[in-house]
Amino acid sequence: MESPARLAVRALRKRFGAIEAVRDATFDVRAGEVVGLLGPNGAGKSTILECLAGLLPADGGTVHVDGRALAPDARRAALFYLPDGVAPWPDATVAHVLDLAADAWGTPADARRAWADDAAVALDVAALRDRRVGALSKGQRKRVLVALALLVPRPLVLMDEPFDGLDLRQTRAAIALFRRVVAGGRSLLVSIHAMRDAERVCDRLVLVSDGVARAEGTPDALRAQAGLPGGDLEDVFLALA
Ligand SMILES: Nc1ncnc2c1ncn2[C@@H]1O[C@H](COP(=O)(O)OP(=O)(O)OP(=O)(O)O)[C@@H](O)[C@H]1O
């Protein structure tokens, strides 16, 4: 029998007053894959992630992790969510914040060493260790927070725009790192607006528009679905979403 998806989202809905931010989000994230939520501004990507993380109460739908229905307040134990645009503990140094996170979330010593040898190097955080979080540039802060998200020992990590603010070289290094992370069996669900980055890092994409997950699949499967084999992913998105 096939094992259950690491994350199974069914008919997720969320409304803010008159705005239906999420009308129907249905998709899976399997063990060992990067799944990208792709969509234009206001499509509902961040709202989906916040509902999944249990930070926002959804109005409907179900969320299963490894086959178990998980209430919002139980999600923290099962996954880690990195929002976009946050600057936690602005007066603390990067080193202090990373140590704090590893202690608070109980990262085992061997996982900490593996993280220091790989994620910390790929995201070049050593050079920032003594800097105050509040004084980092946007891209530096993003690198530190992505590193923090990967330091937390959760098999499922959700990140809102993890490459936003990273330059070309850093984006490439982060993409290669994400591929190594999922090769180790963890799963990543990330929102991304740059199609090129999405195609390079994701195993599968979920195309979101107007609060609806319109299509889900590998880039090539989505091309086939759109009748655009070999086509540009932007055209595929416009055809399907
Ligand atoms: N707290 C809120 N109160 C009211 N409306 C909200 C709130 N948060 C989001 N929305 C609305 O819900 C819709 C979806 O927003 P969301 O931030 O999820 O989109 P997004 O796909 O992440 O967009 P972007 O790519 O611009 O970050 C938008 O119309 C937005 O204005």
PDB file of C-alpha atoms and ligand atoms in Angstrom:
ATOM      1  CA  MET A   1       0.000   0.000   0.000  1.00  0.00           C
ATOM      2  CA  GLU A   2       1.248   3.492  -0.820  1.00  0.00           C
ATOM      3  CA  SER A   3       2.263   5.468   2.276  1.00  0.00           C
ATOM      4  CA  PRO A   4       0.145   8.548   3.052  1.00  0.00           C
ATOM      5  CA  ALA A   5       1.310  11.938   1.856  1.00  0.00           C
ATOM      6  CA  ARG A   6       3.415  13.783   4.380  1.00  0.00           C
ATOM      7  CA  LEU A   7       0.963  16.686   4.026  1.00  0.00           C
ATOM      8  CA  ALA A   8      -2.520  16.311   2.528  1.00  0.00           C
ATOM      9  CA  VAL A   9      -4.569  19.480   2.150  1.00  0.00           C
ATOM     10  CA  ARG A  10      -8.203  19.141   1.132  1.00  0.00           C
ATOM     11  CA  ALA A  11     -10.713  21.889   0.293  1.00  0.00           C
ATOM     12  CA  LEU A  12      -8.999  24.491   2.482  1.00  0.00           C
ATOM     13  CA  ARG A  13     -10.974  27.745   2.721  1.00  0.00           C
ATOM     14  CA  LYS A  14     -10.293  31.110   4.334  1.00  0.00           C
ATOM     15  CA  ARG A  15     -12.247  34.340   4.134  1.00  0.00           C
ATOM     16  CA  PHE A  16     -11.362  37.805   5.419  1.00  0.00           C
ATOM     17  CA  GLY A  17     -14.741  39.551   5.624  1.00  0.00           C
ATOM     18  CA  ALA A  18     -15.910  39.928   2.035  1.00  0.00           C
ATOM     19  CA  ILE A  19     -12.614  38.670   0.587  1.00  0.00           C
ATOM     20  CA  GLU A  20     -12.410  34.947  -0.187  1.00  0.00           C
ATOM     21  CA  ALA A  21      -8.631  34.659   0.101  1.00  0.00           C
ATOM     22  CA  VAL A  22      -8.637  30.856  -0.233  1.00  0.00           C
ATOM     23  CA  ARG A  23     -11.628  29.186  -1.893  1.00  0.00           C
ATOM     24  CA  ASP A  24     -10.348  25.663  -2.535  1.00  0.00           C
ATOM     25  CA  ALA A  25      -6.816  24.549  -1.887  1.00  0.00           C
ATOM     26  CA  THR A  26      -6.362  20.819  -2.406  1.00  0.00           C
ATOM     27  CA  PHE A  27      -2.910  19.320  -2.864  1.00  0.00           C
ATOM     28  CA  ASP A  28      -0.331  16.919  -1.392  1.00  0.00           C
ATOM     29  CA  VAL A  29       3.297  17.178  -0.348  1.00  0.00           C
ATOM     30  CA  ARG A  30       5.110  13.835  -0.259  1.00  0.00           C
ATOM     31  CA  ALA A  31       8.149  12.795   1.724  1.00  0.00           C
ATOM     32  CA  GLY A  32      11.382  13.898   0.081  1.00  0.00           C
ATOM     33  CA  GLU A  33      10.060  16.532  -2.282  1.00  0.00           C
ATOM     34  CA  VAL A  34      10.013  20.284  -2.748  1.00  0.00           C
ATOM     35  CA  VAL A  35       6.558  21.525  -3.699  1.00  0.00           C
ATOM     36  CA  GLY A  36       6.108  25.100  -4.901  1.00  0.00           C
ATOM     37  CA  LEU A  37       3.005  27.235  -4.492  1.00  0.00           C
ATOM     38  CA  LEU A  38       2.990  29.475  -7.539  1.00  0.00           C
ATOM     39  CA  GLY A  39       0.669  32.341  -8.229  1.00  0.00           C
ATOM     40  CA  PRO A  40       0.328  36.075  -8.775  1.00  0.00           C
ATOM     41  CA  ASN A  41       0.155  38.689  -6.013  1.00  0.00           C
ATOM     42  CA  GLY A  42      -2.914  38.160  -3.888  1.00  0.00           C
ATOM     43  CA  ALA A  43      -3.539  34.615  -5.166  1.00  0.00           C
ATOM     44  CA  GLY A  44      -3.712  33.282  -1.617  1.00  0.00           C
ATOM     45  CA  LYS A  45      -0.285  31.628  -1.204  1.00  0.00           C
ATOM     46  CA  SER A  46       0.629  33.208   2.146  1.00  0.00           C
ATOM     47  CA  THR A  47      -2.875  32.660   3.496  1.00  0.00           C
ATOM     48  CA  ILE A  48      -2.666  28.962   2.585  1.00  0.00           C
ATOM     49  CA  LEU A  49       0.694  28.660   4.383  1.00  0.00           C
ATOM     50  CA  GLU A  50      -0.575  30.511   7.460  1.00  0.00           C
ATOM     51  CA  CYS A  51      -3.676  28.324   7.677  1.00  0.00           C
ATOM     52  CA  LEU A  52      -1.531  25.194   7.287  1.00  0.00           C
ATOM     53  CA  ALA A  53       0.819  26.414  10.015  1.00  0.00           C
ATOM     54  CA  GLY A  54      -2.150  26.937  12.333  1.00  0.00           C
ATOM     55  CA  LEU A  55      -1.526  30.680  12.665  1.00  0.00           C
ATOM     56  CA  LEU A  56      -4.806  31.588  10.957  1.00  0.00           C
ATOM     57  CA  PRO A  57      -8.029  29.687  11.603  1.00  0.00           C
ATOM     58  CA  ALA A  58      -9.314  28.216   8.329  1.00  0.00           C
ATOM     59  CA  ASP A  59     -13.032  28.349   7.580  1.00  0.00           C
ATOM     60  CA  GLY A  60     -13.100  24.836   6.153  1.00  0.00           C
ATOM     61  CA  GLY A  61     -11.077  21.945   4.834  1.00  0.00           C
ATOM     62  CA  THR A  62      -8.822  19.318   6.336  1.00  0.00           C
ATOM     63  CA  VAL A  63      -5.092  19.006   6.892  1.00  0.00           C
ATOM     64  CA  HIS A  64      -3.471  15.604   7.406  1.00  0.00           C
ATOM     65  CA  VAL A  65       0.175  15.076   8.280  1.00  0.00           C
ATOM     66  CA  ASP A  66       1.494  11.541   7.710  1.00  0.00           C
ATOM     67  CA  GLY A  67      -2.091  10.310   7.523  1.00  0.00           C
ATOM     68  CA  ARG A  68      -3.283  11.940  10.775  1.00  0.00           C
ATOM     69  CA  ALA A  69      -5.820  14.785  10.826  1.00  0.00           C
ATOM     70  CA  LEU A  70      -4.097  17.587  12.702  1.00  0.00           C
ATOM     71  CA  ALA A  71      -5.932  20.412  14.457  1.00  0.00           C
ATOM     72  CA  PRO A  72      -4.266  23.834  14.035  1.00  0.00           C
ATOM     73  CA  ASP A  73      -2.805  23.892  17.546  1.00  0.00           C
ATOM     74  CA  ALA A  74      -1.118  20.515  16.974  1.00  0.00           C
ATOM     75  CA  ARG A  75       0.661  21.603  13.781  1.00  0.00           C
ATOM     76  CA  ARG A  76       3.618  23.241  15.528  1.00  0.00           C
ATOM     77  CA  ALA A  77       4.831  19.860  16.662  1.00  0.00           C
ATOM     78  CA  ALA A  78       4.631  18.485  13.124  1.00  0.00           C
ATOM     79  CA  LEU A  79       5.971  21.293  10.972  1.00  0.00           C
ATOM     80  CA  PHE A  80       7.885  24.567  10.971  1.00  0.00           C
ATOM     81  CA  TYR A  81       6.681  27.668   9.142  1.00  0.00           C
ATOM     82  CA  LEU A  82       8.895  30.571   8.087  1.00  0.00           C
ATOM     83  CA  PRO A  83       6.793  33.636   7.168  1.00  0.00           C
ATOM     84  CA  ASP A  84       8.060  36.284   4.768  1.00  0.00           C
ATOM     85  CA  GLY A  85       9.268  39.655   6.051  1.00  0.00           C
ATOM     86  CA  VAL A  86       9.802  38.839   9.719  1.00  0.00           C
ATOM     87  CA  ALA A  87      12.717  40.046  11.874  1.00  0.00           C
ATOM     88  CA  PRO A  88      12.545  38.117  15.141  1.00  0.00           C
ATOM     89  CA  TRP A  89      14.746  39.132  18.084  1.00  0.00           C
ATOM     90  CA  PRO A  90      16.147  42.221  16.291  1.00  0.00           C
ATOM     91  CA  ASP A  91      18.554  43.121  19.109  1.00  0.00           C
ATOM     92  CA  ALA A  92      20.109  39.670  19.390  1.00  0.00           C
ATOM     93  CA  THR A  93      23.084  38.507  17.355  1.00  0.00           C
ATOM     94  CA  VAL A  94      22.638  35.960  14.572  1.00  0.00           C
ATOM     95  CA  ALA A  95      24.662  33.385  16.539  1.00  0.00           C
ATOM     96  CA  HIS A  96      22.459  33.858  19.603  1.00  0.00           C
ATOM     97  CA  VAL A  97      19.224  33.521  17.628  1.00  0.00           C
ATOM     98  CA  LEU A  98      20.403  30.350  15.885  1.00  0.00           C
ATOM     99  CA  ASP A  99      21.553  28.808  19.196  1.00  0.00           C
ATOM    100  CA  LEU A 100      18.248  29.823  20.792  1.00  0.00           C
ATOM    101  CA  ALA A 101      16.276  28.180  17.983  1.00  0.00           C
ATOM    102  CA  ALA A 102      18.270  24.942  18.157  1.00  0.00           C
ATOM    103  CA  ASP A 103      17.780  24.801  21.959  1.00  0.00           C
ATOM    104  CA  ALA A 104      14.101  25.785  21.891  1.00  0.00           C
ATOM    105  CA  TRP A 105      13.165  23.254  19.216  1.00  0.00           C
ATOM    106  CA  GLY A 106      15.495  20.576  20.559  1.00  0.00           C
ATOM    107  CA  THR A 107      17.781  20.053  17.564  1.00  0.00           C
ATOM    108  CA  PRO A 108      19.919  16.959  18.320  1.00  0.00           C
ATOM    109  CA  ALA A 109      23.710  17.476  18.419  1.00  0.00           C
ATOM    110  CA  ASP A 110      24.368  15.406  15.279  1.00  0.00           C
ATOM    111  CA  ALA A 111      21.738  17.338  13.289  1.00  0.00           C
ATOM    112  CA  ARG A 112      23.294  20.575  14.520  1.00  0.00           C
ATOM    113  CA  ARG A 113      26.715  19.497  13.284  1.00  0.00           C
ATOM    114  CA  ALA A 114      25.306  18.381   9.922  1.00  0.00           C
ATOM    115  CA  TRP A 115      23.504  21.747   9.613  1.00  0.00           C
ATOM    116  CA  ALA A 116      26.733  23.647  10.448  1.00  0.00           C
ATOM    117  CA  ASP A 117      28.614  21.680   7.773  1.00  0.00           C
ATOM    118  CA  ASP A 118      26.027  22.154   5.033  1.00  0.00           C
ATOM    119  CA  ALA A 119      23.098  24.609   5.428  1.00  0.00           C
ATOM    120  CA  ALA A 120      25.124  27.194   7.348  1.00  0.00           C
ATOM    121  CA  VAL A 121      27.876  27.041   4.720  1.00  0.00           C
ATOM    122  CA  ALA A 122      25.519  27.119   1.713  1.00  0.00           C
ATOM    123  CA  LEU A 123      23.671  30.115   3.142  1.00  0.00           C
ATOM    124  CA  ASP A 124      26.946  31.746   4.253  1.00  0.00           C
ATOM    125  CA  VAL A 125      25.736  32.579   7.749  1.00  0.00           C
ATOM    126  CA  ALA A 126      29.139  32.270   9.479  1.00  0.00           C
ATOM    127  CA  ALA A 127      30.151  35.721   8.255  1.00  0.00           C
ATOM    128  CA  LEU A 128      27.016  37.154   9.886  1.00  0.00           C
ATOM    129  CA  ARG A 129      27.322  35.432  13.287  1.00  0.00           C
ATOM    130  CA  ASP A 130      28.150  38.532  15.314  1.00  0.00           C
ATOM    131  CA  ARG A 131      25.754  40.882  13.536  1.00  0.00           C
ATOM    132  CA  ARG A 132      22.478  42.074  15.108  1.00  0.00           C
ATOM    133  CA  VAL A 133      19.446  40.566  13.356  1.00  0.00           C
ATOM    134  CA  GLY A 134      17.776  43.993  13.184  1.00  0.00           C
ATOM    135  CA  ALA A 135      20.786  45.453  11.343  1.00  0.00           C
ATOM    136  CA  LEU A 136      20.904  42.862   8.547  1.00  0.00           C
ATOM    137  CA  SER A 137      20.013  43.655   4.950  1.00  0.00           C
ATOM    138  CA  LYS A 138      16.897  42.016   3.530  1.00  0.00           C
ATOM    139  CA  GLY A 139      18.871  39.287   1.762  1.00  0.00           C
ATOM    140  CA  GLN A 140      21.158  38.648   4.747  1.00  0.00           C
ATOM    141  CA  ARG A 141      18.142  38.325   7.034  1.00  0.00           C
ATOM    142  CA  LYS A 142      16.459  35.939   4.617  1.00  0.00           C
ATOM    143  CA  ARG A 143      19.570  33.740   4.527  1.00  0.00           C
ATOM    144  CA  VAL A 144      19.718  33.606   8.332  1.00  0.00           C
ATOM    145  CA  LEU A 145      16.006  32.801   8.638  1.00  0.00           C
ATOM    146  CA  VAL A 146      16.079  30.104   5.971  1.00  0.00           C
ATOM    147  CA  ALA A 147      19.069  28.625   7.826  1.00  0.00           C
ATOM    148  CA  LEU A 148      17.051  28.794  11.057  1.00  0.00           C
ATOM    149  CA  ALA A 149      14.069  27.068   9.440  1.00  0.00           C
ATOM    150  CA  LEU A 150      16.311  24.200   8.342  1.00  0.00           C
ATOM    151  CA  LEU A 151      17.912  23.982  11.798  1.00  0.00           C
ATOM    152  CA  VAL A 152      14.547  23.224  13.401  1.00  0.00           C
ATOM    153  CA  PRO A 153      14.174  19.435  13.424  1.00  0.00           C
ATOM    154  CA  ARG A 154      10.875  19.061  11.604  1.00  0.00           C
ATOM    155  CA  PRO A 155      10.318  16.715   8.636  1.00  0.00           C
ATOM    156  CA  LEU A 156       8.032  19.280   7.011  1.00  0.00           C
ATOM    157  CA  VAL A 157       9.134  22.901   6.525  1.00  0.00           C
ATOM    158  CA  LEU A 158       6.928  25.625   5.030  1.00  0.00           C
ATOM    159  CA  MET A 159       8.613  28.789   3.745  1.00  0.00           C
ATOM    160  CA  ASP A 160       7.048  31.911   2.278  1.00  0.00           C
ATOM    161  CA  GLU A 161       9.278  33.250  -0.537  1.00  0.00           C
ATOM    162  CA  PRO A 162      12.581  31.731   0.667  1.00  0.00           C
ATOM    163  CA  PHE A 163      14.585  33.246  -2.222  1.00  0.00           C
ATOM    164  CA  ASP A 164      13.178  36.756  -1.957  1.00  0.00           C
ATOM    165  CA  GLY A 165      16.108  39.155  -1.475  1.00  0.00           C
ATOM    166  CA  LEU A 166      18.790  36.593  -2.405  1.00  0.00           C
ATOM    167  CA  ASP A 167      21.112  37.421  -5.284  1.00  0.00           C
ATOM    168  CA  LEU A 168      21.778  35.061  -8.189  1.00  0.00           C
ATOM    169  CA  ARG A 169      24.667  33.179  -6.585  1.00  0.00           C
ATOM    170  CA  GLN A 170      22.890  32.849  -3.240  1.00  0.00           C
ATOM    171  CA  THR A 171      19.701  31.648  -4.919  1.00  0.00           C
ATOM    172  CA  ARG A 172      21.656  28.952  -6.742  1.00  0.00           C
ATOM    173  CA  ALA A 173      23.331  27.844  -3.515  1.00  0.00           C
ATOM    174  CA  ALA A 174      19.976  27.775  -1.698  1.00  0.00           C
ATOM    175  CA  ILE A 175      18.360  25.749  -4.490  1.00  0.00           C
ATOM    176  CA  ALA A 176      21.165  23.173  -4.373  1.00  0.00           C
ATOM    177  CA  LEU A 177      20.841  23.068  -0.580  1.00  0.00           C
ATOM    178  CA  PHE A 178      17.064  22.491  -0.747  1.00  0.00           C
ATOM    179  CA  ARG A 179      17.649  19.588  -3.122  1.00  0.00           C
ATOM    180  CA  ARG A 180      20.103  18.034  -0.634  1.00  0.00           C
ATOM    181  CA  VAL A 181      17.658  18.601   2.250  1.00  0.00           C
ATOM    182  CA  VAL A 182      14.845  16.696   0.521  1.00  0.00           C
ATOM    183  CA  ALA A 183      17.242  13.992  -0.662  1.00  0.00           C
ATOM    184  CA  GLY A 184      17.632  13.316   3.071  1.00  0.00           C
ATOM    185  CA  GLY A 185      13.870  12.664   3.322  1.00  0.00           C
ATOM    186  CA  ARG A 186      12.470  15.981   4.588  1.00  0.00           C
ATOM    187  CA  SER A 187       9.751  17.836   2.671  1.00  0.00           C
ATOM    188  CA  LEU A 188       9.592  21.504   1.755  1.00  0.00           C
ATOM    189  CA  LEU A 189       6.524  23.521   0.770  1.00  0.00           C
ATOM    190  CA  VAL A 190       7.555  26.941  -0.511  1.00  0.00           C
ATOM    191  CA  SER A 191       5.779  29.864  -2.102  1.00  0.00           C
ATOM    192  CA  ILE A 192       7.743  31.314  -4.993  1.00  0.00           C
ATOM    193  CA  HIS A 193       6.908  33.994  -7.509  1.00  0.00           C
ATOM    194  CA  ALA A 194       9.897  33.566  -9.838  1.00  0.00           C
ATOM    195  CA  MET A 195       8.937  30.796 -12.306  1.00  0.00           C
ATOM    196  CA  ARG A 196      12.564  30.123 -13.214  1.00  0.00           C
ATOM    197  CA  ASP A 197      13.535  29.461  -9.598  1.00  0.00           C
ATOM    198  CA  ALA A 198      10.388  27.388  -9.087  1.00  0.00           C
ATOM    199  CA  GLU A 199      11.182  25.092 -11.963  1.00  0.00           C
ATOM    200  CA  ARG A 200      14.786  24.614 -10.827  1.00  0.00           C
ATOM    201  CA  VAL A 201      14.022  23.798  -7.209  1.00  0.00           C
ATOM    202  CA  CYS A 202      10.599  22.124  -7.161  1.00  0.00           C
ATOM    203  CA  ASP A 203       9.679  18.516  -7.868  1.00  0.00           C
ATOM    204  CA  ARG A 204       6.060  19.547  -8.252  1.00  0.00           C
ATOM    205  CA  LEU A 205       4.153  22.793  -8.525  1.00  0.00           C
ATOM    206  CA  VAL A 206       0.726  23.849  -7.290  1.00  0.00           C
ATOM    207  CA  LEU A 207      -0.657  26.656  -9.449  1.00  0.00           C
ATOM    208  CA  VAL A 208      -2.818  29.023  -7.416  1.00  0.00           C
ATOM    209  CA  SER A 209      -5.019  31.848  -8.646  1.00  0.00           C
ATOM    210  CA  ASP A 210      -7.956  33.641  -7.017  1.00  0.00           C
ATOM    211  CA  GLY A 211      -7.669  31.421  -3.963  1.00  0.00           C
ATOM    212  CA  VAL A 212      -8.020  28.172  -5.913  1.00  0.00           C
ATOM    213  CA  ALA A 213      -5.336  25.516  -6.450  1.00  0.00           C
ATOM    214  CA  ARG A 214      -6.001  25.095 -10.181  1.00  0.00           C
ATOM    215  CA  ALA A 215      -3.438  22.445 -11.104  1.00  0.00           C
ATOM    216  CA  GLU A 216      -0.766  20.324  -9.460  1.00  0.00           C
ATOM    217  CA  GLY A 217       2.069  18.308 -10.957  1.00  0.00           C
ATOM    218  CA  THR A 218       5.638  18.204 -12.220  1.00  0.00           C
ATOM    219  CA  PRO A 219       6.519  21.034 -14.597  1.00  0.00           C
ATOM    220  CA  ASP A 220       6.376  18.577 -17.519  1.00  0.00           C
ATOM    221  CA  ALA A 221       3.030  17.133 -16.412  1.00  0.00           C
ATOM    222  CA  LEU A 222       1.627  20.657 -16.198  1.00  0.00           C
ATOM    223  CA  ARG A 223       3.012  21.428 -19.668  1.00  0.00           C
ATOM    224  CA  ALA A 224       1.273  18.331 -20.998  1.00  0.00           C
ATOM    225  CA  GLN A 225      -1.967  19.289 -19.217  1.00  0.00           C
ATOM    226  CA  ALA A 226      -1.813  22.738 -20.810  1.00  0.00           C
ATOM    227  CA  GLY A 227      -1.109  21.224 -24.229  1.00  0.00           C
ATOM    228  CA  LEU A 228       2.232  23.041 -24.300  1.00  0.00           C
ATOM    229  CA  PRO A 229       4.965  20.354 -24.336  1.00  0.00           C
ATOM    230  CA  GLY A 230       8.346  22.076 -24.056  1.00  0.00           C
ATOM    231  CA  GLY A 231       6.502  25.328 -23.374  1.00  0.00           C
ATOM    232  CA  ASP A 232       7.505  28.182 -21.148  1.00  0.00           C
ATOM    233  CA  LEU A 233       6.238  27.759 -17.581  1.00  0.00           C
ATOM    234  CA  GLU A 234       4.724  31.246 -17.628  1.00  0.00           C
ATOM    235  CA  ASP A 235       2.575  30.279 -20.612  1.00  0.00           C
ATOM    236  CA  VAL A 236       1.634  27.036 -18.883  1.00  0.00           C
ATOM    237  CA  PHE A 237       0.578  28.988 -15.811  1.00  0.00           C
ATOM    238  CA  LEU A 238      -1.532  31.384 -17.859  1.00  0.00           C
ATOM    239  CA  ALA A 239      -3.172  28.491 -19.675  1.00  0.00           C
ATOM    240  CA  LEU A 240      -4.060  26.569 -16.528  1.00  0.00           C
ATOM    241  CA  ALA A 241      -4.622  29.182 -13.831  1.00  0.00           C
TER     242      ALA A 241
HETATM  243  N1  LIG B   1      -5.248  39.846   7.216  1.00  0.00           N
HETATM  244  C1  LIG B   1      -5.943  40.064   6.084  1.00  0.00           C
HETATM  245  N2  LIG B   1      -7.078  40.793   6.096  1.00  0.00           N
HETATM  246  C2  LIG B   1      -7.791  41.004   4.964  1.00  0.00           C
HETATM  247  N3  LIG B   1      -7.449  40.520   3.746  1.00  0.00           N
HETATM  248  C3  LIG B   1      -6.325  39.796   3.681  1.00  0.00           C
HETATM  249  C4  LIG B   1      -5.500  39.536   4.835  1.00  0.00           C
HETATM  250  N4  LIG B   1      -4.446  38.784   4.430  1.00  0.00           N
HETATM  251  C5  LIG B   1      -4.576  38.594   3.095  1.00  0.00           C
HETATM  252  N5  LIG B   1      -5.707  39.198   2.658  1.00  0.00           N
HETATM  253  C6  LIG B   1      -6.208  39.187   1.267  1.00  0.00           C
HETATM  254  O1  LIG B   1      -6.313  37.832   0.878  1.00  0.00           O
HETATM  255  C7  LIG B   1      -5.895  37.670  -0.480  1.00  0.00           C
HETATM  256  C8  LIG B   1      -4.744  36.667  -0.555  1.00  0.00           C
HETATM  257  O2  LIG B   1      -3.595  37.264   0.049  1.00  0.00           O
HETATM  258  P1  LIG B   1      -2.222  36.472   0.230  1.00  0.00           P
HETATM  259  O3  LIG B   1      -1.307  37.344   1.024  1.00  0.00           O
HETATM  260  O4  LIG B   1      -2.508  35.122   0.733  1.00  0.00           O
HETATM  261  O5  LIG B   1      -1.722  36.371  -1.276  1.00  0.00           O
HETATM  262  P2  LIG B   1      -0.297  35.917  -1.854  1.00  0.00           P
HETATM  263  O6  LIG B   1      -0.582  34.961  -2.953  1.00  0.00           O
HETATM  264  O7  LIG B   1       0.575  35.448  -0.755  1.00  0.00           O
HETATM  265  O8  LIG B   1       0.232  37.277  -2.458  1.00  0.00           O
HETATM  266  P3  LIG B   1       1.738  37.894  -2.610  1.00  0.00           P
HETATM  267  O9  LIG B   1       2.378  37.130  -3.732  1.00  0.00           O
HETATM  268  O10 LIG B   1       1.460  39.305  -2.967  1.00  0.00           O
HETATM  269  O11 LIG B   1       2.421  37.732  -1.285  1.00  0.00           O
HETATM  270  C9  LIG B   1      -5.548  39.058  -0.986  1.00  0.00           C
HETATM  271  O12 LIG B   1      -6.689  39.600  -1.639  1.00  0.00           O
HETATM  272  C10 LIG B   1      -5.250  39.817   0.287  1.00  0.00           C
HETATM  273  O13 LIG B   1      -5.516  41.198   0.125  1.00  0.00           O
END
